[in-house]
Amino acid sequence: MSESIKVPTMAEYMAQGKQPEVLFWVGCAGSFDDRAKKISKAFVKLLHNAKVDFAVLGTEESCTGDPAKRAGNEFLFQMQAMMNIQVLNGYEIKKIVTACPHCFNTLKNEYPELGGNYEVMHHTQFLKSLLNEGRLKVAGGKFKGKRITFHDPCYLGRANNEYEAPRELLEKLEVELVEMKRCKSRGLCCGAGGAQMFKEPEKGDKDINIERTEEAIETQPEVIAAGCPFCNTMLTDGVKAKEKETEVAVMDIAEMIANAEDL
Amino acid sequence: MKYLPNIIFLVALAVGIGYFTLNIRKLIRNIKLGREIEELGDKKERWGNVVRIALGQSKMVVRPVAGIMHIIVYVGFVIINLEVLEIIIDGLFGTHRVFASLGPVYDLLIASFEILALLVIVAVVVFWIRRNVQRLRRFMNPEMKGWPKNDANYILYFEVVLMTLFLTMNATDHQLQHLGSAHYTQAGMFPVSSYLLPVFSDMSEQSLILVERTAWWLHIIGILIFLNYLYFSKHLHIILAFPNVFFGKVVPKGKFKNLESVTKEVKLMMDPNADPFAAPAEGTEVPAKFGASDVMDLSRIQLLNAYTCTECGRCTSECPANQTGKKLSPRKIMMDTRDRLEEIGKNINKNGEFKDDGKQLLDDYITREELWACTTCNACVEACPVSIDPLSIIMDMRQYLVMEKSAAPNELNISMTNIENNGAPWPYNQMDRLNWKNEL
Ligand code: HEM
Ligand code: SF4
Ligand code: SF4
């Protein structure tokens, strides 16, 4: 069945005179990072399964500029933004979904002033809406009754006040959700934000991802659920550093849903 | 000579309020050194925040013990200060308990002031224990050494002294009322200070009047001293918390502002019709400095933030960088900003205008190591009970480092170059962006 999954590009749609229901903004991690590519693939499977008419920009997509902006390079950020906006507006894009909270935040909050106005959703929000419309079925499957903890991505949670969509999806997976002490609006960062992903941390007692992973492991989960490719990497590294990779998996919620049904 | 007390009172009041006003004007002048505030948008949400966050103390109670104790001190302070109105009228016109004619209402008011005064003493003792005995971690960071630590304790001692004077004044007054002393109208209800009566029961009328007058004078002079202490203290928050919450961020926390000066340049660069050699249009300003290296480059809201900070350290205790031993402390960012602003203010007081002192906020106060440790996670912004945004200052200073000084850490420069050349922070070819679909 996987043969039949197509990932059409906007250029192809344009050539056929078609407009998709939603644009899947893959993001740099989702395009290039081996771990994050798995999330893109799982998400695409879910879209396909729910019969969502989607397309991607493919080679016309470029970094949103988020890491440049948070590193202080406003110039590079706005260059990236303007280029992306030209492409998006050229295709008359109305609605965007992305599995990266950093892309989500930047597209949703920082592009409008620069001329890019779209309805932007995080993939957990989009999956939730598919669920509500009855287009996507989420059932316990493999994860039923398993202990799961959810790590709130800063740019989904605090930055945009979305704490419930990922949790609702987990609930539908019938897992036993155990919260960490620091969760929701007081959730601890994984350490990747603000362009930290691309540099060595400053001197300290500990790396932030280790601190966070320890807290997650304390809840004795079978899976640490994540909603961001960068958190995912940070926590995966943390679990490895704690030599727990045989007991604890780090998975994106989209992967969990796809996995539960063996898609 | 009959009016001597009235005159002394008037002078004390004028000096107290006058000096305070002078300092507040300096404070406003200093805040105005910052960049002008851009439009505030719909004010409804802002007023809502003032009601909820400042008046309603909604973020204080996230930490229940400190929150509830603070509500007691805050409510106590505001309500007890109704009494100050009476004291001022009495002082100016030589009356005594001028509101006594309110009858039972007056009794109720005095009774509630007394109960609140007692509660305030209890709350302040709890605050003191948390700072000096329990030594909560958020009060012990390096930036809290010296003046900030003493300042916090002085405020607490001051509150206890003021409340004790208030209760002493009431107790002796009460006793004088029992004795039927002239001038001491029968008024008030004293549920707390009644317990102090035994202390004064053997005193002569003469000594009682002496104690009562002394407590009365020290109380009002104490309040005036306290008023003037505010400017030099984190206690300024009791006034500034309100405007500061009003000016707090009302857009999603993840939305960082886009620099307009950059937008103009980028638009020009991307416009195929723009003539790159055209002379700049008339009236175009000198290109603004990007980002902030000193307090004058910050916005007035950021400077107001700095004066408002209560040094409570809730931001720092939630900061992932600080919790893992990095130098960054968002509270220190705010304290440094305020201290530098004060330094510049003093410079202006002395020289009439700012004379370059060879110092700036960057490096002399806030180091690059601190700035680069931030993950922009917004935990500090979320935690602040008075809507301060330390992250915005960190971001402005990073912008200065990167755009004016090209001084980003080397690994970041590599990522930036990658983004510029191939549209991703890693060195992959943009043409390979969709290769993952072949693995489906
Ligand atoms: C107007 C009367 C107010 C009074 C008399 C007052 C009094 C005090 C006192 C005595 C402290 C020191 C507590 C300690 O030692 O830990 C304090 C701290 C503080 N106040 Fe106020 N305050 C007032 C208004 C406000 C308002 C409107 C806010 C806004 C929410 C506020 C927020 C804070 C914060 C955040 C702290 C640090 C406390 C902590 O968490 O440790 N205050 N205040
Ligand atoms: S935004 Fe930066 S300073 Fe604020 S809590 Fe997060 S890491 Fe610390
Ligand atoms: S910035 Fe806010 S949270 Fe941080 S110390 Fe100051 S008042 Fe407290």
mmCIF file with all atom_site columns, N, CA and C and ligand atoms in Angstrom, chain B residues 53-55 57 60 66 70 73-74 77-78 124 127-128 130-131 138-139 152 155-156 159 234-235 237-239 241-242 245 310-312 314 385-386, ligand 1:
data_model
loop_
_atom_site.group_PDB
_atom_site.id
_atom_site.type_symbol
_atom_site.label_atom_id
_atom_site.label_alt_id
_atom_site.label_comp_id
_atom_site.label_asym_id
_atom_site.label_entity_id
_atom_site.label_seq_id
_atom_site.pdbx_PDB_ins_code
_atom_site.Cartn_x
_atom_site.Cartn_y
_atom_site.Cartn_z
_atom_site.occupancy
_atom_site.B_iso_or_equiv
_atom_site.pdbx_formal_charge
_atom_site.auth_seq_id
_atom_site.auth_comp_id
_atom_site.auth_asym_id
_atom_site.auth_atom_id
_atom_site.pdbx_PDB_model_num
ATOM   1   N  N   . ILE B 1 53  ? -3.704 40.659 36.431 1.00 0.00 ? 53  ILE B N   1
ATOM   2   C  CA  . ILE B 1 53  ? -2.345 40.325 36.846 1.00 0.00 ? 53  ILE B CA  1
ATOM   3   C  C   . ILE B 1 53  ? -1.848 41.233 37.970 1.00 0.00 ? 53  ILE B C   1
ATOM   4   N  N   . ALA B 1 54  ? -2.128 42.556 37.860 1.00 0.00 ? 54  ALA B N   1
ATOM   5   C  CA  . ALA B 1 54  ? -1.625 43.478 38.888 1.00 0.00 ? 54  ALA B CA  1
ATOM   6   C  C   . ALA B 1 54  ? -2.590 43.544 40.069 1.00 0.00 ? 54  ALA B C   1
ATOM   7   N  N   . LEU B 1 55  ? -3.792 44.051 39.824 1.00 0.00 ? 55  LEU B N   1
ATOM   8   C  CA  . LEU B 1 55  ? -4.762 44.135 40.921 1.00 0.00 ? 55  LEU B CA  1
ATOM   9   C  C   . LEU B 1 55  ? -5.093 42.750 41.472 1.00 0.00 ? 55  LEU B C   1
ATOM   10  N  N   . GLN B 1 57  ? -3.384 39.963 41.118 1.00 0.00 ? 57  GLN B N   1
ATOM   11  C  CA  . GLN B 1 57  ? -2.228 39.168 41.562 1.00 0.00 ? 57  GLN B CA  1
ATOM   12  C  C   . GLN B 1 57  ? -2.232 37.747 41.013 1.00 0.00 ? 57  GLN B C   1
ATOM   13  N  N   . MET B 1 60  ? 1.021  35.827 40.911 1.00 0.00 ? 60  MET B N   1
ATOM   14  C  CA  . MET B 1 60  ? 1.701  35.666 42.197 1.00 0.00 ? 60  MET B CA  1
ATOM   15  C  C   . MET B 1 60  ? 1.354  34.320 42.820 1.00 0.00 ? 60  MET B C   1
ATOM   16  N  N   . ALA B 1 66  ? 4.211  32.299 48.846 1.00 0.00 ? 66  ALA B N   1
ATOM   17  C  CA  . ALA B 1 66  ? 4.628  33.674 48.590 1.00 0.00 ? 66  ALA B CA  1
ATOM   18  C  C   . ALA B 1 66  ? 3.434  34.490 48.095 1.00 0.00 ? 66  ALA B C   1
ATOM   19  N  N   . HIS B 1 70  ? 1.918  37.658 49.995 1.00 0.00 ? 70  HIS B N   1
ATOM   20  C  CA  . HIS B 1 70  ? 2.019  38.947 49.310 1.00 0.00 ? 70  HIS B CA  1
ATOM   21  C  C   . HIS B 1 70  ? 0.670  39.634 49.195 1.00 0.00 ? 70  HIS B C   1
ATOM   22  N  N   . VAL B 1 73  ? 0.087  41.453 52.355 1.00 0.00 ? 73  VAL B N   1
ATOM   23  C  CA  . VAL B 1 73  ? 0.867  42.685 52.484 1.00 0.00 ? 73  VAL B CA  1
ATOM   24  C  C   . VAL B 1 73  ? 0.294  43.771 51.564 1.00 0.00 ? 73  VAL B C   1
ATOM   25  N  N   . TYR B 1 74  ? -0.047 43.340 50.368 1.00 0.00 ? 74  TYR B N   1
ATOM   26  C  CA  . TYR B 1 74  ? -0.517 44.271 49.345 1.00 0.00 ? 74  TYR B CA  1
ATOM   27  C  C   . TYR B 1 74  ? -1.868 44.868 49.725 1.00 0.00 ? 74  TYR B C   1
ATOM   28  N  N   . PHE B 1 77  ? -1.488 46.980 52.875 1.00 0.00 ? 77  PHE B N   1
ATOM   29  C  CA  . PHE B 1 77  ? -0.868 48.272 52.597 1.00 0.00 ? 77  PHE B CA  1
ATOM   30  C  C   . PHE B 1 77  ? -1.876 49.246 52.000 1.00 0.00 ? 77  PHE B C   1
ATOM   31  N  N   . VAL B 1 78  ? -2.589 48.789 50.988 1.00 0.00 ? 78  VAL B N   1
ATOM   32  C  CA  . VAL B 1 78  ? -3.510 49.686 50.300 1.00 0.00 ? 78  VAL B CA  1
ATOM   33  C  C   . VAL B 1 78  ? -4.602 50.170 51.256 1.00 0.00 ? 78  VAL B C   1
ATOM   34  N  N   . VAL B 1 124 ? 5.127  39.434 56.779 1.00 0.00 ? 124 VAL B N   1
ATOM   35  C  CA  . VAL B 1 124 ? 6.484  39.944 56.617 1.00 0.00 ? 124 VAL B CA  1
ATOM   36  C  C   . VAL B 1 124 ? 7.485  39.050 57.352 1.00 0.00 ? 124 VAL B C   1
ATOM   37  N  N   . PHE B 1 127 ? 8.041  36.184 55.112 1.00 0.00 ? 127 PHE B N   1
ATOM   38  C  CA  . PHE B 1 127 ? 8.961  36.603 54.040 1.00 0.00 ? 127 PHE B CA  1
ATOM   39  C  C   . PHE B 1 127 ? 10.406 36.598 54.538 1.00 0.00 ? 127 PHE B C   1
ATOM   40  N  N   . TRP B 1 128 ? 10.592 37.128 55.740 1.00 0.00 ? 128 TRP B N   1
ATOM   41  C  CA  . TRP B 1 128 ? 11.956 37.243 56.290 1.00 0.00 ? 128 TRP B CA  1
ATOM   42  C  C   . TRP B 1 128 ? 12.552 35.853 56.500 1.00 0.00 ? 128 TRP B C   1
ATOM   43  N  N   . ARG B 1 130 ? 11.779 33.118 54.923 1.00 0.00 ? 130 ARG B N   1
ATOM   44  C  CA  . ARG B 1 130 ? 12.092 32.504 53.629 1.00 0.00 ? 130 ARG B CA  1
ATOM   45  C  C   . ARG B 1 130 ? 13.415 33.014 53.072 1.00 0.00 ? 130 ARG B C   1
ATOM   46  N  N   . ARG B 1 131 ? 13.694 34.268 53.326 1.00 0.00 ? 131 ARG B N   1
ATOM   47  C  CA  . ARG B 1 131 ? 14.940 34.829 52.808 1.00 0.00 ? 131 ARG B CA  1
ATOM   48  C  C   . ARG B 1 131 ? 16.150 34.482 53.658 1.00 0.00 ? 131 ARG B C   1
ATOM   49  N  N   . ARG B 1 138 ? 16.011 30.815 45.027 1.00 0.00 ? 138 ARG B N   1
ATOM   50  C  CA  . ARG B 1 138 ? 15.892 31.951 44.109 1.00 0.00 ? 138 ARG B CA  1
ATOM   51  C  C   . ARG B 1 138 ? 16.334 33.271 44.748 1.00 0.00 ? 138 ARG B C   1
ATOM   52  N  N   . PHE B 1 139 ? 16.532 33.289 46.070 1.00 0.00 ? 139 PHE B N   1
ATOM   53  C  CA  . PHE B 1 139 ? 17.037 34.509 46.694 1.00 0.00 ? 139 PHE B CA  1
ATOM   54  C  C   . PHE B 1 139 ? 18.554 34.484 46.851 1.00 0.00 ? 139 PHE B C   1
ATOM   55  N  N   . ALA B 1 152 ? 16.119 44.046 50.301 1.00 0.00 ? 152 ALA B N   1
ATOM   56  C  CA  . ALA B 1 152 ? 14.964 43.189 50.560 1.00 0.00 ? 152 ALA B CA  1
ATOM   57  C  C   . ALA B 1 152 ? 14.664 43.132 52.057 1.00 0.00 ? 152 ALA B C   1
ATOM   58  N  N   . ILE B 1 155 ? 13.255 46.546 53.630 1.00 0.00 ? 155 ILE B N   1
ATOM   59  C  CA  . ILE B 1 155 ? 11.830 46.746 53.370 1.00 0.00 ? 155 ILE B CA  1
ATOM   60  C  C   . ILE B 1 155 ? 11.001 46.013 54.419 1.00 0.00 ? 155 ILE B C   1
ATOM   61  N  N   . LEU B 1 156 ? 11.431 44.772 54.703 1.00 0.00 ? 156 LEU B N   1
ATOM   62  C  CA  . LEU B 1 156 ? 10.667 43.980 55.664 1.00 0.00 ? 156 LEU B CA  1
ATOM   63  C  C   . LEU B 1 156 ? 10.732 44.609 57.055 1.00 0.00 ? 156 LEU B C   1
ATOM   64  N  N   . GLU B 1 159 ? 8.470  47.606 57.199 1.00 0.00 ? 159 GLU B N   1
ATOM   65  C  CA  . GLU B 1 159 ? 7.045  47.276 57.331 1.00 0.00 ? 159 GLU B CA  1
ATOM   66  C  C   . GLU B 1 159 ? 6.702  46.949 58.781 1.00 0.00 ? 159 GLU B C   1
ATOM   67  N  N   . LYS B 1 234 ? 14.024 47.915 44.901 1.00 0.00 ? 234 LYS B N   1
ATOM   68  C  CA  . LYS B 1 234 ? 13.128 47.078 44.110 1.00 0.00 ? 234 LYS B CA  1
ATOM   69  C  C   . LYS B 1 234 ? 11.679 47.311 44.527 1.00 0.00 ? 234 LYS B C   1
ATOM   70  N  N   . HIS B 1 235 ? 11.497 48.027 45.661 1.00 0.00 ? 235 HIS B N   1
ATOM   71  C  CA  . HIS B 1 235 ? 10.142 48.255 46.131 1.00 0.00 ? 235 HIS B CA  1
ATOM   72  C  C   . HIS B 1 235 ? 9.376  49.261 45.281 1.00 0.00 ? 235 HIS B C   1
ATOM   73  N  N   . HIS B 1 237 ? 8.311  48.661 42.746 1.00 0.00 ? 237 HIS B N   1
ATOM   74  C  CA  . HIS B 1 237 ? 7.278  47.890 42.055 1.00 0.00 ? 237 HIS B CA  1
ATOM   75  C  C   . HIS B 1 237 ? 5.879  48.179 42.586 1.00 0.00 ? 237 HIS B C   1
ATOM   76  N  N   . ILE B 1 238 ? 5.786  48.682 43.822 1.00 0.00 ? 238 ILE B N   1
ATOM   77  C  CA  . ILE B 1 238 ? 4.429  48.868 44.340 1.00 0.00 ? 238 ILE B CA  1
ATOM   78  C  C   . ILE B 1 238 ? 3.691  49.945 43.537 1.00 0.00 ? 238 ILE B C   1
ATOM   79  N  N   . ILE B 1 239 ? 4.442  50.806 42.856 1.00 0.00 ? 239 ILE B N   1
ATOM   80  C  CA  . ILE B 1 239 ? 3.810  51.777 41.959 1.00 0.00 ? 239 ILE B CA  1
ATOM   81  C  C   . ILE B 1 239 ? 3.893  51.284 40.511 1.00 0.00 ? 239 ILE B C   1
ATOM   82  N  N   . ALA B 1 241 ? 4.363  48.399 39.106 1.00 0.00 ? 241 ALA B N   1
ATOM   83  C  CA  . ALA B 1 241 ? 3.758  47.141 38.667 1.00 0.00 ? 241 ALA B CA  1
ATOM   84  C  C   . ALA B 1 241 ? 2.535  47.409 37.790 1.00 0.00 ? 241 ALA B C   1
ATOM   85  N  N   . PHE B 1 242 ? 1.789  48.449 38.142 1.00 0.00 ? 242 PHE B N   1
ATOM   86  C  CA  . PHE B 1 242 ? 0.542  48.690 37.405 1.00 0.00 ? 242 PHE B CA  1
ATOM   87  C  C   . PHE B 1 242 ? 0.791  49.152 35.963 1.00 0.00 ? 242 PHE B C   1
ATOM   88  N  N   . VAL B 1 245 ? 2.460  46.271 33.896 1.00 0.00 ? 245 VAL B N   1
ATOM   89  C  CA  . VAL B 1 245 ? 1.571  45.209 33.420 1.00 0.00 ? 245 VAL B CA  1
ATOM   90  C  C   . VAL B 1 245 ? 0.750  45.722 32.238 1.00 0.00 ? 245 VAL B C   1
ATOM   91  N  N   . THR B 1 310 ? 11.024 43.233 40.663 1.00 0.00 ? 310 THR B N   1
ATOM   92  C  CA  . THR B 1 310 ? 10.985 43.051 42.110 1.00 0.00 ? 310 THR B CA  1
ATOM   93  C  C   . THR B 1 310 ? 12.122 42.170 42.606 1.00 0.00 ? 310 THR B C   1
ATOM   94  N  N   . GLU B 1 311 ? 12.967 41.740 41.687 1.00 0.00 ? 311 GLU B N   1
ATOM   95  C  CA  . GLU B 1 311 ? 14.096 40.867 42.022 1.00 0.00 ? 311 GLU B CA  1
ATOM   96  C  C   . GLU B 1 311 ? 13.638 39.576 42.698 1.00 0.00 ? 311 GLU B C   1
ATOM   97  N  N   . CYS B 1 312 ? 12.436 39.123 42.325 1.00 0.00 ? 312 CYS B N   1
ATOM   98  C  CA  . CYS B 1 312 ? 11.900 37.937 43.003 1.00 0.00 ? 312 CYS B CA  1
ATOM   99  C  C   . CYS B 1 312 ? 12.571 36.661 42.507 1.00 0.00 ? 312 CYS B C   1
ATOM   100 N  N   . ARG B 1 314 ? 11.737 34.649 40.130 1.00 0.00 ? 314 ARG B N   1
ATOM   101 C  CA  . ARG B 1 314 ? 10.916 33.570 39.568 1.00 0.00 ? 314 ARG B CA  1
ATOM   102 C  C   . ARG B 1 314 ? 11.355 33.247 38.153 1.00 0.00 ? 314 ARG B C   1
ATOM   103 N  N   . PRO B 1 385 ? 5.622  37.756 37.485 1.00 0.00 ? 385 PRO B N   1
ATOM   104 C  CA  . PRO B 1 385 ? 4.305  38.153 37.982 1.00 0.00 ? 385 PRO B CA  1
ATOM   105 C  C   . PRO B 1 385 ? 3.947  39.586 37.615 1.00 0.00 ? 385 PRO B C   1
ATOM   106 N  N   . VAL B 1 386 ? 4.926  40.363 37.120 1.00 0.00 ? 386 VAL B N   1
ATOM   107 C  CA  . VAL B 1 386 ? 4.621  41.746 36.760 1.00 0.00 ? 386 VAL B CA  1
ATOM   108 C  C   . VAL B 1 386 ? 4.844  42.001 35.266 1.00 0.00 ? 386 VAL B C   1
HETATM 109 C  C1  . HEM C 2 .   ? 0.798  48.273 46.273 1.00 0.00 ? 1   HEM C C1  1
HETATM 110 C  C2  . HEM C 2 .   ? 1.239  47.635 47.306 1.00 0.00 ? 1   HEM C C2  1
HETATM 111 C  C3  . HEM C 2 .   ? 2.285  46.572 47.340 1.00 0.00 ? 1   HEM C C3  1
HETATM 112 C  C4  . HEM C 2 .   ? 3.027  46.311 48.451 1.00 0.00 ? 1   HEM C C4  1
HETATM 113 C  C5  . HEM C 2 .   ? 2.953  46.993 49.770 1.00 0.00 ? 1   HEM C C5  1
HETATM 114 C  C6  . HEM C 2 .   ? 3.922  45.246 48.120 1.00 0.00 ? 1   HEM C C6  1
HETATM 115 C  C7  . HEM C 2 .   ? 4.817  44.720 49.035 1.00 0.00 ? 1   HEM C C7  1
HETATM 116 C  C8  . HEM C 2 .   ? 5.759  43.779 48.746 1.00 0.00 ? 1   HEM C C8  1
HETATM 117 C  C9  . HEM C 2 .   ? 6.753  43.286 49.659 1.00 0.00 ? 1   HEM C C9  1
HETATM 118 C  C10 . HEM C 2 .   ? 6.900  43.690 51.108 1.00 0.00 ? 1   HEM C C10 1
HETATM 119 C  C11 . HEM C 2 .   ? 7.519  42.404 48.989 1.00 0.00 ? 1   HEM C C11 1
HETATM 120 C  C12 . HEM C 2 .   ? 8.716  41.663 49.537 1.00 0.00 ? 1   HEM C C12 1
HETATM 121 C  C13 . HEM C 2 .   ? 8.438  40.205 49.747 1.00 0.00 ? 1   HEM C C13 1
HETATM 122 C  C14 . HEM C 2 .   ? 9.680  39.406 50.039 1.00 0.00 ? 1   HEM C C14 1
HETATM 123 O  O1  . HEM C 2 .   ? 10.497 39.833 50.840 1.00 0.00 ? 1   HEM C O1  1
HETATM 124 O  O2  . HEM C 2 .   ? 9.840  38.339 49.452 1.00 0.00 ? 1   HEM C O2  1
HETATM 125 C  C15 . HEM C 2 .   ? 6.984  42.319 47.665 1.00 0.00 ? 1   HEM C C15 1
HETATM 126 C  C16 . HEM C 2 .   ? 7.452  41.500 46.688 1.00 0.00 ? 1   HEM C C16 1
HETATM 127 C  C17 . HEM C 2 .   ? 6.850  41.334 45.474 1.00 0.00 ? 1   HEM C C17 1
HETATM 128 N  N1  . HEM C 2 .   ? 5.761  42.021 44.978 1.00 0.00 ? 1   HEM C N1  1
HETATM 129 FE FE1 . HEM C 2 .   ? 4.752  43.436 45.889 1.00 0.00 ? 1   HEM C FE1 1
HETATM 130 N  N2  . HEM C 2 .   ? 3.724  44.865 46.834 1.00 0.00 ? 1   HEM C N2  1
HETATM 131 C  C18 . HEM C 2 .   ? 2.731  45.655 46.311 1.00 0.00 ? 1   HEM C C18 1
HETATM 132 C  C19 . HEM C 2 .   ? 2.214  45.587 45.039 1.00 0.00 ? 1   HEM C C19 1
HETATM 133 C  C20 . HEM C 2 .   ? 2.545  44.616 44.125 1.00 0.00 ? 1   HEM C C20 1
HETATM 134 C  C21 . HEM C 2 .   ? 1.875  44.406 42.865 1.00 0.00 ? 1   HEM C C21 1
HETATM 135 C  C22 . HEM C 2 .   ? 0.693  45.211 42.332 1.00 0.00 ? 1   HEM C C22 1
HETATM 136 C  C23 . HEM C 2 .   ? 2.492  43.363 42.270 1.00 0.00 ? 1   HEM C C23 1
HETATM 137 C  C24 . HEM C 2 .   ? 2.095  42.785 40.946 1.00 0.00 ? 1   HEM C C24 1
HETATM 138 C  C25 . HEM C 2 .   ? 1.692  41.558 40.771 1.00 0.00 ? 1   HEM C C25 1
HETATM 139 C  C26 . HEM C 2 .   ? 3.571  42.913 43.132 1.00 0.00 ? 1   HEM C C26 1
HETATM 140 C  C27 . HEM C 2 .   ? 4.465  41.898 42.885 1.00 0.00 ? 1   HEM C C27 1
HETATM 141 C  C28 . HEM C 2 .   ? 5.486  41.514 43.728 1.00 0.00 ? 1   HEM C C28 1
HETATM 142 C  C29 . HEM C 2 .   ? 6.428  40.487 43.423 1.00 0.00 ? 1   HEM C C29 1
HETATM 143 C  C30 . HEM C 2 .   ? 6.480  39.664 42.144 1.00 0.00 ? 1   HEM C C30 1
HETATM 144 C  C31 . HEM C 2 .   ? 7.287  40.362 44.523 1.00 0.00 ? 1   HEM C C31 1
HETATM 145 C  C32 . HEM C 2 .   ? 8.410  39.362 44.712 1.00 0.00 ? 1   HEM C C32 1
HETATM 146 C  C33 . HEM C 2 .   ? 7.828  38.376 45.673 1.00 0.00 ? 1   HEM C C33 1
HETATM 147 C  C34 . HEM C 2 .   ? 8.273  36.934 45.555 1.00 0.00 ? 1   HEM C C34 1
HETATM 148 O  O3  . HEM C 2 .   ? 7.709  36.174 44.763 1.00 0.00 ? 1   HEM C O3  1
HETATM 149 O  O4  . HEM C 2 .   ? 9.170  36.562 46.282 1.00 0.00 ? 1   HEM C O4  1
HETATM 150 N  N3  . HEM C 2 .   ? 3.551  43.698 44.253 1.00 0.00 ? 1   HEM C N3  1
HETATM 151 N  N4  . HEM C 2 .   ? 5.908  43.164 47.537 1.00 0.00 ? 1   HEM C N4  1
#
